[in-house]
């Protein structure tokens, strides 16, 4: 199997060196950029499988780098930041980052998180025509949704909501973002409407409760479609 390539954008040379070393032992090839401009150049040159992004960078900061990457790519981005503030975390996730790690972090944790993000991003397949993961298959042109191979009846609105969530799988979407993405005319519609639609959609997808549903509520922030893997669906035995 081809080695996974990680682009690390981090201005602290020591941290950069240690992380590269540790990721190398875990089987990743790491390219290290010391600032945002070099990072973006390397991004174009090396086509990484994942970006590890420091926020406090000289010149263009991590937020600017993330925005530019998101303009052109869905590559998984994990933010590394010394700022452990809840608001920073939310900003990261809402800006399209896939995970957020606060410094100082253990290298085992880092490797585990990178592995989880990469798995999450490779266990589903999205294109113009369809979406597929271990639970769902969506045929977009035919507006057909299969759960475990069985067809589910969704209203047009529920279908758009599900599509918006799966398109941004792994990312937290606020009720406002969901209104924009899934409602024809979101004017005057509030967050509670989104909540009810989510609950209805969850039921139609056949989930007994929040723990087994692919649609996760992130309290105070919004909702996230969690790509379930076969092991999640089978449950853990021992
Ligand atoms: Ca820094």
mmCIF file of C-alpha atoms and ligand atoms in Angstrom:
data_model
loop_
_atom_site.group_PDB
_atom_site.id
_atom_site.type_symbol
_atom_site.label_atom_id
_atom_site.label_comp_id
_atom_site.label_asym_id
_atom_site.label_seq_id
_atom_site.Cartn_x
_atom_site.Cartn_y
_atom_site.Cartn_z
ATOM 1 C CA UNK A 1 0.000 0.000 0.000
ATOM 2 C CA UNK A 2 1.201 3.454 -0.844
ATOM 3 C CA UNK A 3 2.356 5.534 2.113
ATOM 4 C CA UNK A 4 0.085 8.316 3.280
ATOM 5 C CA UNK A 5 1.451 11.793 2.921
ATOM 6 C CA UNK A 6 0.998 14.399 5.650
ATOM 7 C CA UNK A 7 1.737 18.076 5.199
ATOM 8 C CA UNK A 8 2.723 19.699 8.482
ATOM 9 C CA UNK A 9 2.562 23.490 8.594
ATOM 10 C CA UNK A 10 4.227 24.541 11.834
ATOM 11 C CA UNK A 11 6.645 27.394 12.532
ATOM 12 C CA UNK A 12 8.214 25.771 15.582
ATOM 13 C CA UNK A 13 11.144 23.824 14.123
ATOM 14 C CA UNK A 14 11.477 21.547 17.174
ATOM 15 C CA UNK A 15 7.824 20.535 17.213
ATOM 16 C CA UNK A 16 8.007 20.081 13.439
ATOM 17 C CA UNK A 17 11.014 17.830 13.734
ATOM 18 C CA UNK A 18 9.501 15.689 16.506
ATOM 19 C CA UNK A 19 6.156 15.318 14.787
ATOM 20 C CA UNK A 20 7.817 14.369 11.475
ATOM 21 C CA UNK A 21 9.905 11.781 13.291
ATOM 22 C CA UNK A 22 6.947 10.301 15.116
ATOM 23 C CA UNK A 23 4.759 10.216 12.006
ATOM 24 C CA UNK A 24 7.617 8.624 10.081
ATOM 25 C CA UNK A 25 7.698 5.782 12.600
ATOM 26 C CA UNK A 26 3.938 5.401 12.223
ATOM 27 C CA UNK A 27 4.426 4.934 8.472
ATOM 28 C CA UNK A 28 3.607 8.412 7.132
ATOM 29 C CA UNK A 29 5.683 10.547 4.832
ATOM 30 C CA UNK A 30 5.744 14.079 6.238
ATOM 31 C CA UNK A 31 6.544 17.318 4.462
ATOM 32 C CA UNK A 32 7.213 20.173 6.865
ATOM 33 C CA UNK A 33 6.587 23.825 6.046
ATOM 34 C CA UNK A 34 7.694 26.563 8.439
ATOM 35 C CA UNK A 35 5.114 29.130 7.341
ATOM 36 C CA UNK A 36 1.776 29.423 5.569
ATOM 37 C CA UNK A 37 3.119 30.480 2.182
ATOM 38 C CA UNK A 38 5.527 27.568 1.954
ATOM 39 C CA UNK A 39 2.736 25.354 3.273
ATOM 40 C CA UNK A 40 0.368 26.344 0.478
ATOM 41 C CA UNK A 41 3.095 25.875 -2.120
ATOM 42 C CA UNK A 42 3.869 22.398 -0.771
ATOM 43 C CA UNK A 43 0.150 21.662 -0.679
ATOM 44 C CA UNK A 44 -0.023 22.172 -4.445
ATOM 45 C CA UNK A 45 3.189 20.264 -5.073
ATOM 46 C CA UNK A 46 2.772 17.221 -2.845
ATOM 47 C CA UNK A 47 -1.013 16.556 -2.835
ATOM 48 C CA UNK A 48 -1.057 15.440 0.803
ATOM 49 C CA UNK A 49 -3.628 12.987 2.213
ATOM 50 C CA UNK A 50 -3.942 15.141 5.329
ATOM 51 C CA UNK A 51 -2.797 18.559 6.545
ATOM 52 C CA UNK A 52 -1.667 19.241 10.113
ATOM 53 C CA UNK A 53 -2.042 22.953 10.557
ATOM 54 C CA UNK A 54 -0.710 25.228 13.272
ATOM 55 C CA UNK A 55 -2.814 28.362 13.852
ATOM 56 C CA UNK A 56 -0.161 30.769 15.128
ATOM 57 C CA UNK A 57 2.020 31.186 12.046
ATOM 58 C CA UNK A 58 4.052 34.184 10.831
ATOM 59 C CA UNK A 59 2.637 35.941 7.756
ATOM 60 C CA UNK A 60 -0.549 34.226 6.735
ATOM 61 C CA UNK A 61 -1.963 32.485 9.822
ATOM 62 C CA UNK A 62 -3.571 29.056 10.101
ATOM 63 C CA UNK A 63 -7.105 30.413 9.525
ATOM 64 C CA UNK A 64 -5.994 32.013 6.257
ATOM 65 C CA UNK A 65 -4.261 28.825 5.172
ATOM 66 C CA UNK A 66 -7.348 26.750 6.020
ATOM 67 C CA UNK A 67 -9.585 29.080 4.036
ATOM 68 C CA UNK A 68 -7.361 28.840 0.968
ATOM 69 C CA UNK A 69 -7.151 25.076 1.212
ATOM 70 C CA UNK A 70 -10.949 24.807 1.570
ATOM 71 C CA UNK A 71 -11.445 26.953 -1.541
ATOM 72 C CA UNK A 72 -9.898 24.233 -3.613
ATOM 73 C CA UNK A 73 -9.914 20.984 -1.662
ATOM 74 C CA UNK A 74 -11.752 18.689 0.759
ATOM 75 C CA UNK A 75 -8.509 17.204 2.081
ATOM 76 C CA UNK A 76 -8.756 16.422 5.806
ATOM 77 C CA UNK A 77 -7.242 19.173 7.960
ATOM 78 C CA UNK A 78 -6.320 18.732 11.618
ATOM 79 C CA UNK A 79 -5.629 21.950 13.501
ATOM 80 C CA UNK A 80 -2.804 22.109 16.013
ATOM 81 C CA UNK A 81 -3.163 24.986 18.378
ATOM 82 C CA UNK A 82 -1.838 26.252 21.655
ATOM 83 C CA UNK A 83 -5.168 27.941 22.196
ATOM 84 C CA UNK A 84 -7.424 25.452 23.894
ATOM 85 C CA UNK A 85 -10.365 27.818 23.978
ATOM 86 C CA UNK A 86 -13.756 26.355 23.211
ATOM 87 C CA UNK A 87 -14.521 29.219 20.810
ATOM 88 C CA UNK A 88 -11.325 28.533 18.862
ATOM 89 C CA UNK A 89 -12.245 24.878 18.623
ATOM 90 C CA UNK A 90 -15.692 25.737 17.297
ATOM 91 C CA UNK A 91 -14.212 28.191 14.827
ATOM 92 C CA UNK A 92 -11.881 25.470 13.618
ATOM 93 C CA UNK A 93 -14.604 22.907 13.126
ATOM 94 C CA UNK A 94 -16.923 25.427 11.501
ATOM 95 C CA UNK A 95 -14.189 26.578 9.141
ATOM 96 C CA UNK A 96 -14.043 23.072 7.786
ATOM 97 C CA UNK A 97 -11.316 21.518 9.893
ATOM 98 C CA UNK A 98 -11.802 17.816 10.582
ATOM 99 C CA UNK A 99 -10.279 17.737 14.039
ATOM 100 C CA UNK A 100 -8.563 20.006 16.525
ATOM 101 C CA UNK A 101 -5.666 19.103 18.788
ATOM 102 C CA UNK A 102 -4.512 21.343 21.600
ATOM 103 C CA UNK A 103 -0.815 21.733 22.369
ATOM 104 C CA UNK A 104 0.884 20.208 24.196
ATOM 105 C CA UNK A 105 -0.285 16.859 22.846
ATOM 106 C CA UNK A 106 0.982 13.333 23.193
ATOM 107 C CA UNK A 107 2.397 11.833 20.025
ATOM 108 C CA UNK A 108 0.362 8.682 20.446
ATOM 109 C CA UNK A 109 -2.781 10.756 20.595
ATOM 110 C CA UNK A 110 -1.691 12.648 17.491
ATOM 111 C CA UNK A 111 -1.087 9.465 15.510
ATOM 112 C CA UNK A 112 -4.406 7.995 16.688
ATOM 113 C CA UNK A 113 -6.344 11.128 15.699
ATOM 114 C CA UNK A 114 -4.703 11.292 12.294
ATOM 115 C CA UNK A 115 -5.570 7.642 11.718
ATOM 116 C CA UNK A 116 -9.191 8.230 12.739
ATOM 117 C CA UNK A 117 -9.595 11.262 10.486
ATOM 118 C CA UNK A 118 -8.100 9.412 7.518
ATOM 119 C CA UNK A 119 -10.349 6.391 8.106
ATOM 120 C CA UNK A 120 -13.405 8.593 8.411
ATOM 121 C CA UNK A 121 -12.542 10.254 5.148
ATOM 122 C CA UNK A 122 -11.891 7.089 3.223
ATOM 123 C CA UNK A 123 -14.835 5.030 4.471
ATOM 124 C CA UNK A 124 -17.282 6.880 2.289
ATOM 125 C CA UNK A 125 -17.468 7.734 -1.304
ATOM 126 C CA UNK A 126 -19.141 10.845 -2.632
ATOM 127 C CA UNK A 127 -19.525 11.972 -6.194
ATOM 128 C CA UNK A 128 -22.055 13.853 -8.285
ATOM 129 C CA UNK A 129 -24.283 10.822 -8.654
ATOM 130 C CA UNK A 130 -24.228 8.995 -5.367
ATOM 131 C CA UNK A 131 -23.099 8.732 -1.775
ATOM 132 C CA UNK A 132 -22.223 5.437 -0.108
ATOM 133 C CA UNK A 133 -21.033 4.394 3.327
ATOM 134 C CA UNK A 134 -21.552 1.329 5.524
ATOM 135 C CA UNK A 135 -25.128 2.373 6.382
ATOM 136 C CA UNK A 136 -26.439 4.470 3.534
ATOM 137 C CA UNK A 137 -26.621 4.585 -0.189
ATOM 138 C CA UNK A 138 -27.988 7.728 -1.815
ATOM 139 C CA UNK A 139 -28.750 7.785 -5.508
ATOM 140 C CA UNK A 140 -28.822 11.523 -6.127
ATOM 141 C CA UNK A 141 -30.396 11.781 -9.610
ATOM 142 C CA UNK A 142 -33.086 9.248 -8.663
ATOM 143 C CA UNK A 143 -33.549 10.776 -5.201
ATOM 144 C CA UNK A 144 -33.434 7.338 -3.705
ATOM 145 C CA UNK A 145 -32.131 6.526 -0.237
ATOM 146 C CA UNK A 146 -31.289 3.014 0.912
ATOM 147 C CA UNK A 147 -30.570 2.152 4.536
ATOM 148 C CA UNK A 148 -28.970 -1.280 4.808
ATOM 149 C CA UNK A 149 -30.193 -1.847 1.274
ATOM 150 C CA UNK A 150 -33.817 -1.015 2.080
ATOM 151 C CA UNK A 151 -35.502 1.936 0.463
ATOM 152 C CA UNK A 152 -36.598 4.789 2.773
ATOM 153 C CA UNK A 153 -39.243 7.373 1.921
ATOM 154 C CA UNK A 154 -38.040 10.908 2.506
ATOM 155 C CA UNK A 155 -39.751 14.183 1.728
ATOM 156 C CA UNK A 156 -37.901 16.510 -0.659
ATOM 157 C CA UNK A 157 -36.817 18.606 2.324
ATOM 158 C CA UNK A 158 -35.518 15.630 4.282
ATOM 159 C CA UNK A 159 -33.641 14.444 1.225
ATOM 160 C CA UNK A 160 -31.913 17.817 0.854
ATOM 161 C CA UNK A 161 -31.091 17.856 4.553
ATOM 162 C CA UNK A 162 -29.536 14.398 4.393
ATOM 163 C CA UNK A 163 -27.604 15.353 1.289
ATOM 164 C CA UNK A 164 -26.260 18.514 2.947
ATOM 165 C CA UNK A 165 -25.147 16.519 5.987
ATOM 166 C CA UNK A 166 -23.471 13.712 4.044
ATOM 167 C CA UNK A 167 -21.781 16.154 1.695
ATOM 168 C CA UNK A 168 -20.106 17.671 4.740
ATOM 169 C CA UNK A 169 -19.609 14.394 6.566
ATOM 170 C CA UNK A 170 -17.424 14.833 9.624
ATOM 171 C CA UNK A 171 -17.999 18.593 9.795
ATOM 172 C CA UNK A 172 -20.262 20.363 12.249
ATOM 173 C CA UNK A 173 -22.932 22.417 10.490
ATOM 174 C CA UNK A 174 -24.825 25.061 12.422
ATOM 175 C CA UNK A 175 -28.635 25.237 12.128
ATOM 176 C CA UNK A 176 -28.139 28.408 10.079
ATOM 177 C CA UNK A 177 -25.822 26.615 7.646
ATOM 178 C CA UNK A 178 -28.302 23.752 7.346
ATOM 179 C CA UNK A 179 -31.125 26.192 6.628
ATOM 180 C CA UNK A 180 -29.024 27.721 3.867
ATOM 181 C CA UNK A 181 -28.102 24.356 2.399
ATOM 182 C CA UNK A 182 -31.354 22.440 2.677
ATOM 183 C CA UNK A 183 -34.281 24.863 2.666
ATOM 184 C CA UNK A 184 -35.559 26.591 -0.464
ATOM 185 C CA UNK A 185 -36.531 29.661 1.460
ATOM 186 C CA UNK A 186 -34.977 29.748 4.919
ATOM 187 C CA UNK A 187 -36.402 33.213 5.707
ATOM 188 C CA UNK A 188 -38.163 33.231 9.037
ATOM 189 C CA UNK A 189 -37.430 29.603 9.805
ATOM 190 C CA UNK A 190 -35.745 29.047 13.134
ATOM 191 C CA UNK A 191 -33.309 26.563 14.610
ATOM 192 C CA UNK A 192 -36.152 24.590 16.240
ATOM 193 C CA UNK A 193 -37.493 23.702 12.782
ATOM 194 C CA UNK A 194 -34.070 22.300 11.927
ATOM 195 C CA UNK A 195 -34.070 20.310 15.147
ATOM 196 C CA UNK A 196 -37.441 18.704 14.387
ATOM 197 C CA UNK A 197 -36.410 17.869 10.853
ATOM 198 C CA UNK A 198 -33.236 16.250 12.170
ATOM 199 C CA UNK A 199 -35.234 14.164 14.658
ATOM 200 C CA UNK A 200 -37.623 13.028 11.925
ATOM 201 C CA UNK A 201 -34.781 12.187 9.605
ATOM 202 C CA UNK A 202 -33.010 10.193 12.321
ATOM 203 C CA UNK A 203 -36.171 8.155 12.901
ATOM 204 C CA UNK A 204 -36.604 7.498 9.201
ATOM 205 C CA UNK A 205 -33.021 6.282 8.991
ATOM 206 C CA UNK A 206 -34.014 3.750 11.601
ATOM 207 C CA UNK A 207 -31.808 4.842 14.476
ATOM 208 C CA UNK A 208 -33.113 3.966 17.906
ATOM 209 C CA UNK A 209 -31.302 6.763 19.699
ATOM 210 C CA UNK A 210 -28.625 9.427 19.284
ATOM 211 C CA UNK A 211 -25.847 6.949 20.106
ATOM 212 C CA UNK A 212 -26.548 4.757 17.080
ATOM 213 C CA UNK A 213 -27.533 7.535 14.709
ATOM 214 C CA UNK A 214 -25.150 8.764 12.055
ATOM 215 C CA UNK A 215 -26.534 12.250 12.683
ATOM 216 C CA UNK A 216 -24.865 13.586 15.757
ATOM 217 C CA UNK A 217 -25.962 16.667 17.677
ATOM 218 C CA UNK A 218 -23.037 18.748 18.891
ATOM 219 C CA UNK A 219 -24.517 20.692 21.747
ATOM 220 C CA UNK A 220 -24.509 24.417 21.230
ATOM 221 C CA UNK A 221 -22.932 24.164 17.764
ATOM 222 C CA UNK A 222 -25.048 22.132 15.399
ATOM 223 C CA UNK A 223 -25.103 18.764 13.724
ATOM 224 C CA UNK A 224 -22.605 16.464 12.161
ATOM 225 C CA UNK A 225 -22.969 13.444 9.922
ATOM 226 C CA UNK A 226 -20.718 10.772 11.340
ATOM 227 C CA UNK A 227 -19.655 8.155 8.824
ATOM 228 C CA UNK A 228 -20.389 4.849 10.505
ATOM 229 C CA UNK A 229 -18.091 2.000 9.738
ATOM 230 C CA UNK A 230 -19.091 -1.628 9.594
ATOM 231 C CA UNK A 231 -17.683 -2.182 13.097
ATOM 232 C CA UNK A 232 -19.985 0.557 14.530
ATOM 233 C CA UNK A 233 -23.003 -1.109 12.996
ATOM 234 C CA UNK A 234 -22.155 -4.576 14.257
ATOM 235 C CA UNK A 235 -21.542 -3.307 17.777
ATOM 236 C CA UNK A 236 -18.578 -4.249 19.858
ATOM 237 C CA UNK A 237 -18.368 -7.788 21.143
ATOM 238 C CA UNK A 238 -15.846 -7.882 23.946
HETATM 239 CA CA1 LIG B 1 3.087 28.462 16.006
#
